[in-house]
Amino acid sequence: MKIGQDKSVSLSAAVKKYVFSGCHLSIGGFTINRNPMAAVYEIIRQKIDDIHLYAHSNGQGVDELIGAGCVSRLEIAYAGSGRFAPTCIRFKKAVQSGAIAIEDYSNYQMTLRFMAGAMGVPFLPTRSSLGTDIIEKWGFSKQMRANDSRLPNEKLMIMDNPFGSWGNAPKLVLVPAINCDVTILHVQKADREGTVRMEGLTFSDIEQAKCAKHVIVTCEEIVTSDVLKANPDQNQIPSFCVDAVVHIPYGAYPTACYRYYDYDPAYLNAYRKNAENDMRYSTYLEEFIYDVTDHQALLNKIGTEQLNAIAADPRTGYAVGLDRR
Amino acid sequence: MHDKRDQVTGNRGQEETLPPVTCNLSPHYTLKELMTIVAAREIKDGDIVFCGTGISMLAAMAAKNINAPNSVIFFETGAIDSLLEEVPLAVADSRVMYWTSVNGNLADAFATMQNRISGPHVVGIMGAAQIDKFGNLNSTVVGDYFRPRVRFSGSGGACDVASFVGRTITFMQHEKRKFVPKLDYITSPGWLDGPDARRKAGLPDGGPESVITNMATMGFDSITREMYLSGYFPGFTPQQIQDNMGFEIDTSRAVEVAPPTEFELKILREKCDPHRLILG
């Protein structure tokens, strides 16, 4: 835990330091919004593999990490990119071929699991999923759980309400905490010490950050602490939760960043076509990830015309009238 | 690979559907438009409407503009009462964040549905890859869980919504392989295995209210909790509808569904999805 120091570093240095082969990683964002894509691409470029990945409803970030072969195990509620890929395509192929092990939860359960980790309790209760296969079917065996001290021994447990009839909920599902090695978020603003300001929906990013040993924050803008302190009720994560701050404009691209830019329908549609075919996907990986040195080089390749088309309108926070076919 | 825009709902695991049956009896509206309007009619003024992506979002937008002006559209991502000037293509689309009453987060959104006061007022609009006669839904896998023939997106918030809220409406493509005697995986609880099953399992009150397909509407019997045919779309017969299902349903209560009015179509086409991003 680092307090009161400048934590701004380069993305490659942050990924090199905190993301490692076999690590338990969670990434923020939701389907096609605020995925930490620059960091995802950097992980792929550094060829970090055997990752145990956590998300609730991540789309593009999860799919690209899986597609590039970085992921061995996945705990998730939903892998989809809205209308661009109702089921993420490389995810689908990897699960169907048995290339990755997956364990399914619901969105609320994943949120509560991150929250339990953030709160420092071993589990939290909910009434969700009673009577379903989310409880019955485990993706990870007892043996696999026993072999990794970072995994709980059980998937989900049903408990009779210990308070009896209080609260009129006879049974509860206990969801185990997630305590991951590293969480990566992309946010709108941060200061150099790591105080975070997100705009729009925060999804479960706050819980995801606070349940992790280490946190990398990539941001559209680095601002001074005074700017953040002038409106403190708009800030969500204190600096002592954060290990690295990386200034990466368009760091969520090709997903959206509310009030900065929209998702890029052209990129996401092209991605879907490439993802459907193994040969084309290899070419995609080479051309858009391995052969570009960093995120700025990817943006240069995309070009200002396309980036201007997705620029957020200041009134609404998205690109009004954008061609999204 | 057919165009993704042809699917009935982009919400939960629907992309394996065949191109929809076309309604050749009326040139005035498409089946997708009719489905959207039929769902909108089921939304009551004052309902809190949980929507996923795609057709369910359009149904909520149509209801708000036609028959339920005081309904509140809300998303699992935490956006409440979004204006929706443009149709969002995902529940995390920045378009859901603009001109809301509250921009919250997932923990808030699901707590609203589990909440004893607000939860019963929520109507959830869902979609799935498979459904059984008790309205249980599968949006996870077809085939074996460990080596599935087809893997879908997974629950997302669907299981939570189906567990918590007062009533749910489910969009389905009307095909035999989707209306199955036994689900390959129960993602979201309906009436489970019949009367009293939800209570025995420990779930809150509430459950599936209706199913809307590209041929018909189905309800659930208040005693047996089994699906029955409540309405058939103009141009379809109850027998045709039964022939496209993998289990028998009671068709004796079915009446023909009223086609969309000019006003309903105008609102849907001009106000809700002028670029036909969802309607296709």
Coordinates of C-alpha atoms in Angstrom, one line a residue:
Chain A
M1 CA 0.0 0.0 0.0
K2 CA 1.4 3.3 -1.1
I3 CA 0.4 6.6 0.3
G4 CA 1.0 10.1 -0.8
Q5 CA 3.4 9.4 -3.7
D6 CA 3.3 9.9 -7.5
K7 CA 2.2 6.5 -8.9
S8 CA 2.1 7.6 -12.6
V9 CA 4.0 5.1 -14.7
S10 CA 4.0 3.8 -18.3
L11 CA 1.4 1.1 -19.2
S12 CA 4.0 -1.4 -20.1
A13 CA 5.8 -0.9 -16.8
A14 CA 2.6 -1.2 -14.8
V15 CA 1.5 -4.4 -16.6
K16 CA 5.0 -5.9 -16.3
K17 CA 5.1 -5.2 -12.6
Y18 CA 1.6 -6.4 -11.5
V19 CA 0.2 -8.8 -14.1
F20 CA 1.9 -12.2 -14.3
S21 CA 1.4 -15.6 -15.7
G22 CA -1.1 -17.5 -13.5
C23 CA -2.3 -14.3 -11.8
H24 CA -5.9 -13.8 -10.7
L25 CA -7.0 -10.7 -12.6
S26 CA -10.2 -8.8 -12.7
I27 CA -11.1 -6.1 -15.3
G28 CA -13.7 -3.3 -15.0
G29 CA -16.3 -2.0 -17.3
F30 CA -19.4 -3.6 -18.8
T31 CA -20.0 -5.1 -22.3
I32 CA -19.0 -2.2 -24.6
N33 CA -18.3 0.5 -22.0
R34 CA -15.1 1.5 -20.2
N35 CA -13.3 -1.8 -20.7
P36 CA -9.6 -1.2 -19.9
M37 CA -8.7 -2.0 -23.5
A38 CA -5.3 -0.4 -23.7
A39 CA -4.2 -2.6 -20.8
V40 CA -5.8 -5.6 -22.3
Y41 CA -3.8 -5.1 -25.5
E42 CA -0.6 -4.5 -23.5
I43 CA -1.2 -7.8 -21.6
I44 CA -1.6 -9.5 -25.0
R45 CA 1.6 -7.9 -26.3
Q46 CA 3.5 -9.0 -23.3
K47 CA 2.2 -12.6 -24.0
I48 CA 1.2 -13.1 -20.3
D49 CA -0.7 -16.4 -20.1
D50 CA -2.5 -18.8 -17.8
I51 CA -4.6 -15.9 -16.4
H52 CA -7.5 -16.6 -14.0
L53 CA -9.9 -13.9 -15.1
Y54 CA -12.9 -12.4 -13.2
A55 CA -15.6 -10.1 -14.5
H56 CA -19.4 -9.7 -14.2
S57 CA -20.6 -8.7 -17.7
N58 CA -17.5 -7.9 -19.6
G59 CA -17.5 -8.1 -23.4
Q60 CA -14.7 -6.9 -25.5
G61 CA -11.9 -7.1 -22.9
V62 CA -12.7 -10.7 -21.9
D63 CA -13.1 -11.8 -25.6
E64 CA -9.7 -10.3 -26.7
L65 CA -7.8 -11.8 -23.7
I66 CA -9.3 -15.2 -24.4
G67 CA -8.8 -14.9 -28.2
A68 CA -5.1 -14.1 -27.7
G69 CA -4.7 -17.2 -25.5
C70 CA -4.0 -15.3 -22.3
V71 CA -6.8 -16.9 -20.2
S72 CA -7.0 -20.4 -18.7
R73 CA -9.8 -20.0 -16.2
L74 CA -12.8 -17.7 -16.2
E75 CA -15.4 -16.7 -13.6
I76 CA -18.1 -14.6 -15.1
A77 CA -21.8 -13.9 -15.4
Y78 CA -22.0 -12.8 -19.0
A79 CA -19.8 -12.6 -22.0
G80 CA -21.4 -10.4 -24.6
S81 CA -20.8 -7.2 -26.5
G82 CA -24.4 -6.0 -26.9
R83 CA -25.7 -6.1 -30.5
F84 CA -22.1 -6.4 -31.8
A85 CA -21.8 -9.9 -30.4
P86 CA -24.6 -11.1 -28.2
T87 CA -22.3 -13.9 -27.2
C88 CA -18.6 -13.0 -27.5
I89 CA -17.2 -15.1 -30.3
R90 CA -13.7 -16.1 -29.2
F91 CA -15.2 -16.8 -25.7
K92 CA -17.8 -19.1 -27.3
K93 CA -15.2 -21.0 -29.4
A94 CA -12.9 -21.4 -26.4
V95 CA -15.6 -22.8 -24.1
Q96 CA -17.0 -25.1 -26.8
S97 CA -13.5 -26.5 -27.5
G98 CA -12.6 -26.9 -23.9
A99 CA -9.7 -24.5 -24.3
I100 CA -10.7 -22.6 -21.1
A101 CA -12.4 -23.7 -17.9
I102 CA -15.4 -21.5 -17.0
E103 CA -17.6 -21.2 -13.9
D104 CA -20.9 -19.3 -14.2
Y105 CA -22.5 -16.9 -11.8
S106 CA -25.1 -14.2 -12.0
N107 CA -24.2 -10.5 -12.3
Y108 CA -25.5 -9.7 -8.8
Q109 CA -23.5 -12.7 -7.4
M110 CA -20.3 -11.5 -9.1
T111 CA -20.9 -8.0 -7.7
L112 CA -21.5 -9.4 -4.2
R113 CA -18.4 -11.5 -4.5
F114 CA -16.3 -8.5 -5.3
M115 CA -18.0 -6.6 -2.6
A116 CA -17.3 -9.3 0.0
G117 CA -13.7 -9.1 -0.9
A118 CA -13.8 -5.4 -0.6
M119 CA -15.5 -5.6 2.8
G120 CA -13.1 -8.2 4.1
V121 CA -15.8 -10.9 4.8
P122 CA -15.7 -14.4 3.4
F123 CA -19.1 -14.3 1.8
L124 CA -22.3 -12.4 1.4
P125 CA -25.9 -13.7 1.1
T126 CA -28.5 -13.3 -1.6
R127 CA -31.8 -14.9 -2.6
S128 CA -30.7 -15.1 -6.3
S129 CA -30.4 -18.4 -8.2
L130 CA -32.2 -20.8 -5.7
G131 CA -33.5 -23.7 -7.7
T132 CA -31.1 -23.2 -10.7
D133 CA -28.0 -24.9 -12.2
I134 CA -25.9 -21.9 -11.2
I135 CA -25.9 -23.6 -7.8
E136 CA -25.9 -27.2 -9.1
K137 CA -23.2 -27.1 -11.7
W138 CA -19.6 -26.2 -10.7
G139 CA -17.1 -25.3 -13.4
F140 CA -14.1 -26.0 -11.2
S141 CA -13.6 -29.3 -9.5
K142 CA -13.0 -29.8 -5.8
Q143 CA -9.4 -30.9 -6.7
M144 CA -8.8 -27.7 -8.7
R145 CA -10.1 -25.6 -5.8
A146 CA -7.9 -27.5 -3.4
N147 CA -4.8 -26.8 -5.6
D148 CA -5.2 -23.0 -5.6
S149 CA -5.4 -21.3 -2.2
R150 CA -6.9 -18.3 -4.0
L151 CA -10.1 -20.3 -4.7
P152 CA -12.8 -21.2 -2.1
N153 CA -13.5 -24.8 -1.5
E154 CA -17.1 -24.5 -2.6
K155 CA -18.8 -22.7 -5.4
L156 CA -22.0 -21.5 -3.7
M157 CA -23.7 -22.7 -0.6
I158 CA -27.4 -22.7 0.5
M159 CA -28.0 -21.8 4.1
D160 CA -31.2 -21.8 6.2
N161 CA -31.8 -18.3 7.5
P162 CA -30.1 -18.3 10.9
F163 CA -32.5 -15.6 12.1
G164 CA -35.4 -17.9 11.5
S165 CA -38.5 -16.1 10.2
W166 CA -36.8 -12.7 10.4
G167 CA -36.8 -11.0 7.0
N168 CA -39.1 -13.6 5.5
A169 CA -36.3 -15.3 3.6
P170 CA -36.1 -19.0 4.6
K171 CA -33.1 -19.8 2.5
L172 CA -30.1 -17.9 1.3
V173 CA -27.3 -18.4 -1.2
L174 CA -23.9 -17.6 0.1
V175 CA -21.5 -16.3 -2.5
P176 CA -17.8 -16.5 -1.7
A177 CA -15.5 -13.4 -1.7
I178 CA -13.1 -12.7 -4.6
N179 CA -9.7 -11.5 -3.5
C180 CA -7.8 -11.1 -6.8
D181 CA -4.1 -10.3 -7.3
V182 CA -4.8 -7.4 -9.6
T183 CA -7.7 -5.3 -10.9
I184 CA -7.4 -3.0 -13.9
L185 CA -9.9 -0.2 -14.4
H186 CA -10.2 2.5 -17.1
V187 CA -11.6 5.8 -15.7
Q188 CA -12.2 9.3 -16.8
K189 CA -10.0 11.2 -14.3
A190 CA -7.4 10.4 -11.7
D191 CA -4.7 12.3 -9.9
R192 CA -1.1 11.1 -9.8
E193 CA -1.6 9.6 -6.3
G194 CA -4.4 7.4 -7.6
T195 CA -7.7 9.1 -6.5
V196 CA -10.3 8.1 -9.0
R197 CA -13.2 10.0 -10.5
M198 CA -15.6 8.0 -12.8
E199 CA -18.4 9.6 -14.7
G200 CA -21.7 8.0 -15.5
L201 CA -22.3 4.5 -14.3
T202 CA -19.6 3.0 -12.1
F203 CA -20.8 -0.7 -12.7
S204 CA -18.9 -2.7 -10.1
D205 CA -15.6 -1.0 -10.6
I206 CA -15.3 0.3 -7.0
E207 CA -15.8 -3.2 -5.5
Q208 CA -13.5 -4.7 -8.1
A209 CA -10.7 -2.3 -7.1
K210 CA -11.1 -2.7 -3.4
C211 CA -11.0 -6.6 -3.5
A212 CA -7.6 -6.7 -5.2
K213 CA -4.1 -6.8 -3.8
H214 CA -3.0 -4.4 -6.5
V215 CA -4.9 -1.9 -8.7
I216 CA -3.8 -0.4 -12.0
V217 CA -5.9 2.6 -13.1
T218 CA -5.7 3.9 -16.6
C219 CA -7.3 7.3 -17.3
E220 CA -8.4 9.7 -19.9
E221 CA -7.0 12.6 -18.0
I222 CA -4.5 13.1 -15.1
V223 CA -5.7 16.1 -13.1
T224 CA -4.3 17.7 -9.9
S225 CA -5.5 16.6 -6.5
D226 CA -6.9 20.1 -6.0
V227 CA -9.2 19.6 -9.0
L228 CA -10.6 16.4 -7.5
K229 CA -10.8 17.8 -4.0
A230 CA -12.8 20.7 -5.2
N231 CA -15.7 18.3 -5.8
P232 CA -15.0 15.4 -3.6
D233 CA -18.5 13.9 -3.7
Q234 CA -17.8 13.0 -7.4
N235 CA -14.7 10.9 -6.5
Q236 CA -15.1 7.1 -5.8
I237 CA -11.7 5.5 -5.0
P238 CA -9.1 6.8 -2.6
S239 CA -5.5 6.9 -3.6
F240 CA -4.3 4.3 -1.1
C241 CA -6.3 1.6 -3.0
V242 CA -4.3 2.3 -6.2
D243 CA -0.8 1.1 -7.1
A244 CA -0.3 2.5 -10.6
V245 CA -1.8 5.4 -12.5
V246 CA -1.4 5.4 -16.3
H247 CA -2.4 8.3 -18.5
I248 CA -3.9 6.7 -21.7
P249 CA -6.3 8.8 -23.7
Y250 CA -8.8 6.6 -25.5
G251 CA -7.7 3.8 -23.1
A252 CA -11.2 2.2 -23.4
Y253 CA -11.2 2.2 -27.2
P254 CA -12.8 0.5 -29.1
T255 CA -15.3 0.4 -26.2
A256 CA -16.9 3.7 -25.0
C257 CA -15.9 6.1 -22.3
Y258 CA -18.9 8.3 -21.2
R259 CA -18.5 12.0 -21.9
Y260 CA -15.2 11.3 -23.9
Y261 CA -16.0 9.0 -26.8
D262 CA -18.5 6.4 -28.0
Y263 CA -17.8 2.8 -28.8
D264 CA -16.5 2.4 -32.4
P265 CA -19.1 0.4 -34.4
A266 CA -16.7 0.1 -37.4
Y267 CA -14.0 -1.5 -35.2
L268 CA -16.5 -3.8 -33.3
N269 CA -18.2 -5.0 -36.5
A270 CA -14.9 -5.7 -38.2
Y271 CA -13.7 -7.5 -35.0
R272 CA -16.8 -9.7 -35.1
K273 CA -16.0 -10.8 -38.6
N274 CA -12.4 -11.5 -37.8
A275 CA -13.3 -13.4 -34.6
E276 CA -15.5 -15.8 -36.5
N277 CA -12.5 -17.2 -38.5
D278 CA -9.3 -18.5 -36.9
M279 CA -7.1 -17.5 -39.8
R280 CA -8.5 -14.0 -39.9
Y281 CA -8.3 -13.7 -36.2
S282 CA -4.5 -14.5 -36.3
T283 CA -4.1 -11.8 -38.8
Y284 CA -6.1 -9.4 -36.7
L285 CA -3.9 -10.1 -33.6
E286 CA -0.7 -9.5 -35.7
E287 CA -1.9 -6.4 -37.4
F288 CA -3.8 -4.6 -34.6
I289 CA -2.0 -5.8 -31.4
Y290 CA 1.4 -7.4 -31.9
D291 CA 2.6 -5.2 -34.7
V292 CA 1.6 -1.9 -33.0
T293 CA 4.0 -0.7 -30.3
D294 CA 1.5 0.8 -28.0
H295 CA -2.1 2.2 -27.7
Q296 CA -1.1 5.4 -29.4
A297 CA 0.2 3.5 -32.4
L298 CA -3.2 1.7 -32.6
L299 CA -5.0 5.0 -32.5
N300 CA -2.7 6.3 -35.3
K301 CA -3.6 3.3 -37.3
I302 CA -7.4 3.9 -36.7
G303 CA -6.9 7.6 -37.8
T304 CA -8.4 10.9 -36.7
E305 CA -11.4 10.6 -39.0
Q306 CA -12.7 7.5 -37.2
L307 CA -11.9 8.9 -33.8
N308 CA -13.6 12.2 -34.6
A309 CA -16.7 10.3 -35.6
I310 CA -17.0 8.7 -32.1
A311 CA -16.2 11.9 -30.2
A312 CA -18.7 12.4 -27.4
D313 CA -21.2 15.2 -27.7
P314 CA -20.9 17.5 -24.6
R315 CA -24.7 17.5 -24.0
T316 CA -25.3 13.8 -24.0
G317 CA -21.9 12.1 -23.4
Y318 CA -22.1 10.0 -26.5
A319 CA -21.7 10.5 -30.3
V320 CA -25.1 11.7 -31.4
G321 CA -26.2 10.4 -34.7
L322 CA -23.2 8.0 -35.0
D323 CA -23.7 5.4 -37.7
R324 CA -24.1 2.3 -35.6
R325 CA -25.3 -0.2 -38.3
Chain B
M1 CA -24.2 -16.5 -40.7
H2 CA -27.3 -14.4 -40.8
D3 CA -27.5 -10.8 -39.8
K4 CA -27.5 -10.4 -36.0
R5 CA -30.2 -7.7 -36.4
D6 CA -32.7 -10.4 -37.4
Q7 CA -32.8 -12.0 -34.1
V8 CA -35.7 -11.6 -31.8
T9 CA -33.8 -10.3 -28.9
G10 CA -30.2 -9.4 -28.5
N11 CA -30.6 -9.8 -24.7
R12 CA -29.6 -13.3 -23.6
G13 CA -28.1 -16.0 -25.8
Q14 CA -30.2 -15.7 -28.9
E15 CA -27.8 -15.6 -31.8
E16 CA -28.3 -19.2 -32.8
T17 CA -31.8 -18.5 -34.0
L18 CA -32.9 -19.2 -37.6
P19 CA -34.1 -16.2 -39.6
P20 CA -37.6 -15.3 -38.3
V21 CA -40.8 -16.6 -39.8
T22 CA -42.1 -13.8 -42.0
C23 CA -45.7 -12.8 -41.7
N24 CA -47.0 -12.8 -45.3
L25 CA -50.6 -11.9 -44.5
S26 CA -50.1 -8.3 -43.6
P27 CA -47.8 -6.0 -45.3
H28 CA -48.5 -3.3 -42.8
Y29 CA -46.2 -4.5 -40.0
T30 CA -43.4 -7.0 -39.2
L31 CA -43.7 -9.7 -36.6
K32 CA -40.9 -8.0 -34.7
E33 CA -43.0 -4.9 -34.5
L34 CA -46.0 -6.8 -33.4
M35 CA -44.0 -8.6 -30.7
T36 CA -42.7 -5.3 -29.4
I37 CA -46.1 -3.7 -29.2
V38 CA -47.7 -6.8 -27.6
A39 CA -45.0 -6.6 -24.9
A40 CA -45.5 -2.9 -24.5
R41 CA -49.2 -3.4 -23.9
E42 CA -48.4 -5.7 -20.9
I43 CA -46.5 -2.9 -19.2
K44 CA -48.7 -1.1 -16.8
D45 CA -48.6 2.6 -15.9
G46 CA -46.4 2.9 -12.8
D47 CA -44.4 -0.3 -13.4
I48 CA -40.6 -0.3 -12.9
V49 CA -39.4 -1.9 -16.1
F50 CA -36.2 -3.9 -16.1
C51 CA -34.9 -4.2 -19.7
G52 CA -32.1 -6.0 -21.4
T53 CA -30.7 -5.1 -24.8
G54 CA -32.7 -5.2 -28.1
I55 CA -36.4 -5.8 -28.4
S56 CA -37.0 -5.6 -24.6
M57 CA -35.6 -2.1 -24.5
L58 CA -37.8 -1.1 -27.5
A59 CA -40.9 -2.6 -25.8
A60 CA -40.2 -0.5 -22.7
M61 CA -39.6 2.6 -24.8
A62 CA -42.9 2.0 -26.7
A63 CA -44.9 1.5 -23.5
K64 CA -43.6 4.7 -22.0
N65 CA -44.7 6.6 -25.2
I66 CA -48.0 4.8 -25.7
N67 CA -49.8 3.3 -22.7
A68 CA -47.6 3.6 -19.6
P69 CA -46.2 7.2 -19.4
N70 CA -45.4 6.9 -15.7
S71 CA -43.5 3.7 -16.1
V72 CA -39.8 3.9 -15.2
I73 CA -37.2 2.2 -17.4
F74 CA -34.2 0.8 -15.5
F75 CA -31.1 -1.1 -16.3
E76 CA -29.1 -3.6 -14.3
T77 CA -26.1 -1.4 -14.9
G78 CA -27.6 1.1 -12.5
A79 CA -29.2 3.7 -14.8
I80 CA -32.7 4.7 -13.7
D81 CA -35.4 6.5 -15.8
S82 CA -33.1 7.0 -18.8
L83 CA -34.5 9.4 -21.4
L84 CA -33.2 7.2 -24.3
E85 CA -33.1 9.8 -27.1
E86 CA -31.3 7.1 -29.2
V87 CA -31.7 3.4 -28.8
P88 CA -28.9 1.8 -26.8
L89 CA -27.2 -1.3 -28.3
A90 CA -26.2 -2.7 -24.9
V91 CA -27.3 -2.1 -21.3
A92 CA -24.0 -0.3 -20.6
D93 CA -24.3 1.9 -23.7
S94 CA -23.6 5.5 -22.7
R95 CA -27.1 6.3 -24.1
V96 CA -28.6 4.7 -21.0
M97 CA -26.6 7.2 -18.8
Y98 CA -27.9 10.4 -20.4
W99 CA -30.7 12.3 -18.6
T100 CA -31.4 9.7 -15.9
S101 CA -32.8 10.4 -12.4
V102 CA -29.9 8.3 -10.9
N103 CA -26.8 6.8 -12.3
G104 CA -25.9 4.1 -9.9
N105 CA -24.2 0.8 -10.1
L106 CA -24.8 -3.0 -10.2
A107 CA -25.1 -3.4 -6.5
D108 CA -27.8 -0.7 -6.3
A109 CA -29.7 -2.0 -9.3
F110 CA -30.0 -5.6 -8.1
A111 CA -30.7 -4.5 -4.6
T112 CA -33.7 -2.5 -6.0
M113 CA -35.0 -5.8 -7.4
Q114 CA -34.3 -7.9 -4.2
N115 CA -35.8 -5.1 -2.1
R116 CA -39.1 -6.0 -0.4
I117 CA -40.8 -2.7 -1.3
S118 CA -39.5 -2.0 -4.8
G119 CA -38.9 -5.5 -6.1
P120 CA -42.6 -6.6 -6.4
H121 CA -43.2 -3.5 -8.6
V122 CA -40.5 -4.5 -11.1
V123 CA -41.5 -6.2 -14.4
G124 CA -38.5 -7.9 -16.0
I125 CA -38.3 -8.4 -19.7
M126 CA -36.1 -11.3 -20.7
G127 CA -35.0 -13.6 -23.5
A128 CA -33.4 -17.0 -23.7
A129 CA -32.2 -19.8 -25.8
Q130 CA -34.5 -22.4 -24.3
I131 CA -37.7 -22.4 -22.2
D132 CA -39.7 -25.2 -20.6
K133 CA -43.4 -25.4 -19.7
F134 CA -42.9 -23.8 -16.3
G135 CA -41.1 -20.8 -17.8
N136 CA -37.6 -21.7 -16.6
L137 CA -35.0 -20.3 -18.9
N138 CA -31.7 -21.4 -20.3
S139 CA -29.3 -18.8 -21.6
T140 CA -26.0 -20.7 -20.8
V141 CA -25.4 -23.8 -22.9
V142 CA -27.0 -26.2 -25.3
G143 CA -25.6 -29.7 -24.7
D144 CA -23.3 -30.7 -21.8
Y145 CA -22.2 -27.9 -19.5
F146 CA -18.5 -28.8 -19.7
R147 CA -18.3 -29.4 -23.5
P148 CA -21.4 -27.6 -24.8
R149 CA -22.6 -27.9 -28.4
V150 CA -23.4 -24.2 -28.2
R151 CA -22.2 -21.8 -25.5
F152 CA -24.3 -18.7 -24.9
S153 CA -23.5 -15.5 -23.0
G154 CA -24.6 -16.8 -19.6
S155 CA -27.0 -15.4 -17.1
G156 CA -25.8 -11.8 -16.8
G157 CA -28.5 -10.3 -14.6
A158 CA -31.2 -12.7 -15.9
C159 CA -31.1 -15.2 -13.1
D160 CA -31.2 -12.3 -10.5
V161 CA -34.2 -10.7 -12.2
A162 CA -36.1 -14.0 -12.5
S163 CA -35.3 -14.7 -8.9
F164 CA -36.4 -11.4 -7.4
V165 CA -39.1 -9.4 -9.3
G166 CA -42.9 -9.5 -9.3
R167 CA -43.4 -10.6 -12.8
T168 CA -41.5 -11.3 -16.0
I169 CA -42.2 -11.3 -19.7
T170 CA -40.0 -13.5 -21.9
F171 CA -39.4 -13.0 -25.6
M172 CA -38.7 -16.3 -27.5
Q173 CA -38.3 -17.4 -31.1
H174 CA -41.1 -19.9 -31.7
E175 CA -39.2 -23.1 -32.5
K176 CA -39.5 -26.7 -31.3
R177 CA -35.8 -26.8 -30.2
K178 CA -36.4 -23.7 -28.0
F179 CA -39.6 -24.8 -26.3
V180 CA -38.2 -28.0 -24.8
P181 CA -39.5 -30.6 -22.3
K182 CA -36.2 -30.3 -20.3
L183 CA -33.7 -27.5 -20.3
D184 CA -30.0 -28.3 -20.8
Y185 CA -29.2 -25.8 -18.1
I186 CA -31.5 -23.9 -15.7
T187 CA -30.1 -20.3 -15.8
S188 CA -33.1 -18.4 -14.6
P189 CA -35.9 -19.7 -12.4
G190 CA -39.5 -19.7 -13.6
W191 CA -42.1 -21.6 -11.7
L192 CA -39.4 -24.4 -11.3
D193 CA -41.4 -27.7 -11.3
G194 CA -44.9 -26.4 -10.5
P195 CA -47.2 -24.9 -7.9
D196 CA -45.4 -24.0 -4.7
A197 CA -41.9 -24.9 -6.0
R198 CA -40.6 -21.4 -5.8
R199 CA -41.7 -21.1 -2.2
K200 CA -40.1 -24.5 -1.3
A201 CA -36.9 -23.4 -3.0
G202 CA -36.9 -20.2 -0.9
L203 CA -37.4 -17.8 -3.7
P204 CA -39.4 -14.6 -3.3
D205 CA -43.0 -14.4 -4.6
G206 CA -43.5 -13.6 -8.2
G207 CA -42.6 -15.4 -11.4
P208 CA -43.2 -15.6 -15.1
E209 CA -46.3 -13.9 -16.4
S210 CA -46.1 -14.3 -20.1
V211 CA -44.1 -15.4 -23.1
I212 CA -44.2 -13.5 -26.4
T213 CA -43.0 -15.2 -29.6
N214 CA -43.1 -14.5 -33.3
M215 CA -46.4 -16.4 -33.5
A216 CA -48.2 -16.2 -30.2
T217 CA -48.5 -15.1 -26.6
M218 CA -48.5 -17.6 -23.7
G219 CA -49.6 -17.3 -20.1
F220 CA -49.1 -19.5 -17.0
D221 CA -52.1 -21.2 -15.3
S222 CA -52.6 -19.7 -11.9
I223 CA -53.1 -23.2 -10.3
T224 CA -50.8 -25.6 -12.2
R225 CA -48.3 -22.9 -13.2
E226 CA -48.1 -24.6 -16.6
M227 CA -47.8 -22.6 -19.9
Y228 CA -51.0 -22.2 -21.9
L229 CA -51.7 -20.4 -25.2
S230 CA -53.3 -17.1 -24.5
G231 CA -53.2 -15.5 -27.9
Y232 CA -52.2 -16.2 -31.5
F233 CA -51.0 -13.7 -34.0
P234 CA -53.1 -12.9 -37.1
G235 CA -52.2 -15.4 -39.8
F236 CA -51.3 -18.2 -37.4
T237 CA -53.5 -21.0 -36.0
P238 CA -53.3 -22.6 -32.5
Q239 CA -52.3 -25.9 -34.2
Q240 CA -49.4 -24.3 -36.1
I241 CA -48.2 -22.9 -32.8
Q242 CA -48.5 -26.2 -31.0
D243 CA -46.7 -27.9 -33.9
N244 CA -43.6 -25.7 -33.3
M245 CA -43.3 -26.6 -29.6
G246 CA -41.6 -29.5 -27.9
F247 CA -44.3 -30.0 -25.3
E248 CA -48.1 -29.9 -25.3
I249 CA -49.9 -26.8 -24.1
D250 CA -53.6 -26.0 -23.5
T251 CA -54.9 -24.0 -26.5
S252 CA -58.5 -23.8 -25.4
R253 CA -58.2 -20.3 -24.0
A254 CA -56.5 -18.6 -27.0
V255 CA -57.9 -15.6 -28.8
E256 CA -56.5 -13.7 -31.8
V257 CA -54.1 -11.0 -30.8
A258 CA -55.2 -7.5 -32.0
P259 CA -52.8 -6.2 -34.7
P260 CA -50.8 -3.0 -33.9
T261 CA -52.8 0.2 -34.4
E262 CA -51.5 3.0 -36.7
F263 CA -50.7 5.0 -33.6
E264 CA -48.7 2.2 -31.9
L265 CA -46.7 1.7 -35.2
K266 CA -46.1 5.4 -35.6
I267 CA -44.6 5.7 -32.1
L268 CA -42.5 2.6 -32.5
R269 CA -41.1 3.5 -35.9
E270 CA -40.7 7.2 -35.6
K271 CA -39.9 7.7 -32.0
C272 CA -38.4 4.5 -30.6
D273 CA -36.2 3.1 -33.4
P274 CA -36.2 5.4 -36.4
H275 CA -33.0 3.9 -37.8
R276 CA -34.4 0.4 -37.3
L277 CA -31.2 -0.7 -35.4
I278 CA -33.3 -3.2 -33.5
L279 CA -36.4 -3.6 -35.7
G280 CA -34.1 -4.5 -38.7

